Amino acid sequence: TTALPFYFEALDRALASARDAYPQRRVQLVAHSIGGWIARAYLGQLPDNTRQCFSTLVTLGTPHVPPPEGVLSAVDQTR
């Protein structure tokens, strides 16, 4: 099984709370490390009309490419 539904449900609740508090504003989502992967997956599975509630996704320390192979793998900081 995957943990993504747990995180997606938490993001759904956070989005609903933000939309209730600021109905005319779009949400800016900031995520760190694996949270960046989760946020990207979350936004990717949303229908277009819901995704339009977001204006920005900022990821910090999120590896968006596979780790390097060979000699560079010794200094890989993504694991």
PDB file of C-alpha atoms in Angstrom:
ATOM      1  CA  THR A   1       0.000   0.000   0.000  1.00  0.00           C
ATOM      2  CA  THR A   2       0.994   3.628  -0.350  1.00  0.00           C
ATOM      3  CA  ALA A   3       0.923   6.500   2.123  1.00  0.00           C
ATOM      4  CA  LEU A   4      -0.103   9.026  -0.522  1.00  0.00           C
ATOM      5  CA  PRO A   5      -3.854   8.928   0.284  1.00  0.00           C
ATOM      6  CA  PHE A   6      -3.052   9.988   3.857  1.00  0.00           C
ATOM      7  CA  TYR A   7      -1.109  13.019   2.614  1.00  0.00           C
ATOM      8  CA  PHE A   8      -3.604  13.824  -0.141  1.00  0.00           C
ATOM      9  CA  GLU A   9      -6.444  13.863   2.396  1.00  0.00           C
ATOM     10  CA  ALA A  10      -4.418  16.191   4.639  1.00  0.00           C
ATOM     11  CA  LEU A  11      -3.789  18.492   1.678  1.00  0.00           C
ATOM     12  CA  ASP A  12      -7.495  18.399   0.778  1.00  0.00           C
ATOM     13  CA  ARG A  13      -8.336  19.551   4.326  1.00  0.00           C
ATOM     14  CA  ALA A  14      -5.669  22.276   4.255  1.00  0.00           C
ATOM     15  CA  LEU A  15      -6.945  23.511   0.876  1.00  0.00           C
ATOM     16  CA  ALA A  16     -10.535  23.595   2.142  1.00  0.00           C
ATOM     17  CA  SER A  17      -9.444  25.537   5.228  1.00  0.00           C
ATOM     18  CA  ALA A  18      -7.475  28.063   3.161  1.00  0.00           C
ATOM     19  CA  ARG A  19     -10.351  28.476   0.689  1.00  0.00           C
ATOM     20  CA  ASP A  20     -12.818  29.001   3.558  1.00  0.00           C
ATOM     21  CA  ALA A  21     -10.600  31.653   5.146  1.00  0.00           C
ATOM     22  CA  TYR A  22      -9.661  33.382   1.861  1.00  0.00           C
ATOM     23  CA  PRO A  23     -12.259  32.459  -0.773  1.00  0.00           C
ATOM     24  CA  GLN A  24     -11.054  34.949  -3.391  1.00  0.00           C
ATOM     25  CA  ARG A  25      -7.353  34.072  -3.158  1.00  0.00           C
ATOM     26  CA  ARG A  26      -5.276  31.326  -4.741  1.00  0.00           C
ATOM     27  CA  VAL A  27      -3.102  29.072  -2.607  1.00  0.00           C
ATOM     28  CA  GLN A  28       0.696  29.123  -2.701  1.00  0.00           C
ATOM     29  CA  LEU A  29       2.026  25.701  -1.768  1.00  0.00           C
ATOM     30  CA  VAL A  30       5.536  25.353  -0.278  1.00  0.00           C
ATOM     31  CA  ALA A  31       6.997  21.892   0.329  1.00  0.00           C
ATOM     32  CA  HIS A  32      10.315  20.525   1.547  1.00  0.00           C
ATOM     33  CA  SER A  33      12.170  17.338   0.616  1.00  0.00           C
ATOM     34  CA  ILE A  34       9.804  14.408   0.047  1.00  0.00           C
ATOM     35  CA  GLY A  35       6.932  16.825   0.642  1.00  0.00           C
ATOM     36  CA  GLY A  36       7.824  18.287  -2.753  1.00  0.00           C
ATOM     37  CA  TRP A  37       7.256  14.895  -4.366  1.00  0.00           C
ATOM     38  CA  ILE A  38       3.975  14.529  -2.522  1.00  0.00           C
ATOM     39  CA  ALA A  39       2.848  18.034  -3.519  1.00  0.00           C
ATOM     40  CA  ARG A  40       3.694  17.385  -7.183  1.00  0.00           C
ATOM     41  CA  ALA A  41       1.804  14.082  -7.118  1.00  0.00           C
ATOM     42  CA  TYR A  42      -1.137  15.755  -5.368  1.00  0.00           C
ATOM     43  CA  LEU A  43      -1.386  18.589  -7.873  1.00  0.00           C
ATOM     44  CA  GLY A  44      -0.969  16.151 -10.752  1.00  0.00           C
ATOM     45  CA  GLN A  45      -3.974  14.057  -9.754  1.00  0.00           C
ATOM     46  CA  LEU A  46      -6.343  16.989  -9.154  1.00  0.00           C
ATOM     47  CA  PRO A  47      -8.982  17.916 -11.717  1.00  0.00           C
ATOM     48  CA  ASP A  48      -8.206  21.154 -13.573  1.00  0.00           C
ATOM     49  CA  ASN A  49     -10.870  23.183 -11.776  1.00  0.00           C
ATOM     50  CA  THR A  50      -9.385  22.303  -8.376  1.00  0.00           C
ATOM     51  CA  ARG A  51      -5.786  22.743  -9.526  1.00  0.00           C
ATOM     52  CA  GLN A  52      -6.720  26.310 -10.505  1.00  0.00           C
ATOM     53  CA  CYS A  53      -7.037  27.080  -6.772  1.00  0.00           C
ATOM     54  CA  PHE A  54      -3.213  27.039  -6.629  1.00  0.00           C
ATOM     55  CA  SER A  55      -1.015  29.799  -7.978  1.00  0.00           C
ATOM     56  CA  THR A  56       2.410  28.482  -7.012  1.00  0.00           C
ATOM     57  CA  LEU A  57       4.304  25.372  -5.987  1.00  0.00           C
ATOM     58  CA  VAL A  58       7.715  25.988  -4.409  1.00  0.00           C
ATOM     59  CA  THR A  59       9.833  22.991  -3.472  1.00  0.00           C
ATOM     60  CA  LEU A  60      12.906  23.241  -1.265  1.00  0.00           C
ATOM     61  CA  GLY A  61      15.456  20.455  -1.068  1.00  0.00           C
ATOM     62  CA  THR A  62      13.327  18.200  -3.239  1.00  0.00           C
ATOM     63  CA  PRO A  63      15.307  16.020  -5.647  1.00  0.00           C
ATOM     64  CA  HIS A  64      13.436  16.138  -8.952  1.00  0.00           C
ATOM     65  CA  VAL A  65      15.856  13.910 -10.862  1.00  0.00           C
ATOM     66  CA  PRO A  66      17.175  10.442 -10.083  1.00  0.00           C
ATOM     67  CA  PRO A  67      20.374  10.298  -8.027  1.00  0.00           C
ATOM     68  CA  PRO A  68      23.649  10.223  -9.982  1.00  0.00           C
ATOM     69  CA  GLU A  69      25.438   7.006 -10.853  1.00  0.00           C
ATOM     70  CA  GLY A  70      29.126   6.236 -10.750  1.00  0.00           C
ATOM     71  CA  VAL A  71      31.662   8.259  -8.845  1.00  0.00           C
ATOM     72  CA  LEU A  72      29.183  11.082  -8.121  1.00  0.00           C
ATOM     73  CA  SER A  73      26.957   8.710  -6.167  1.00  0.00           C
ATOM     74  CA  ALA A  74      29.427   8.962  -3.260  1.00  0.00           C
ATOM     75  CA  VAL A  75      28.427  12.596  -2.730  1.00  0.00           C
ATOM     76  CA  ASP A  76      24.726  12.119  -3.458  1.00  0.00           C
ATOM     77  CA  GLN A  77      22.691  13.992  -0.839  1.00  0.00           C
ATOM     78  CA  THR A  78      19.276  12.699  -1.977  1.00  0.00           C
ATOM     79  CA  ARG A  79      19.366   9.470   0.043  1.00  0.00           C
TER      80      ARG A  79
END
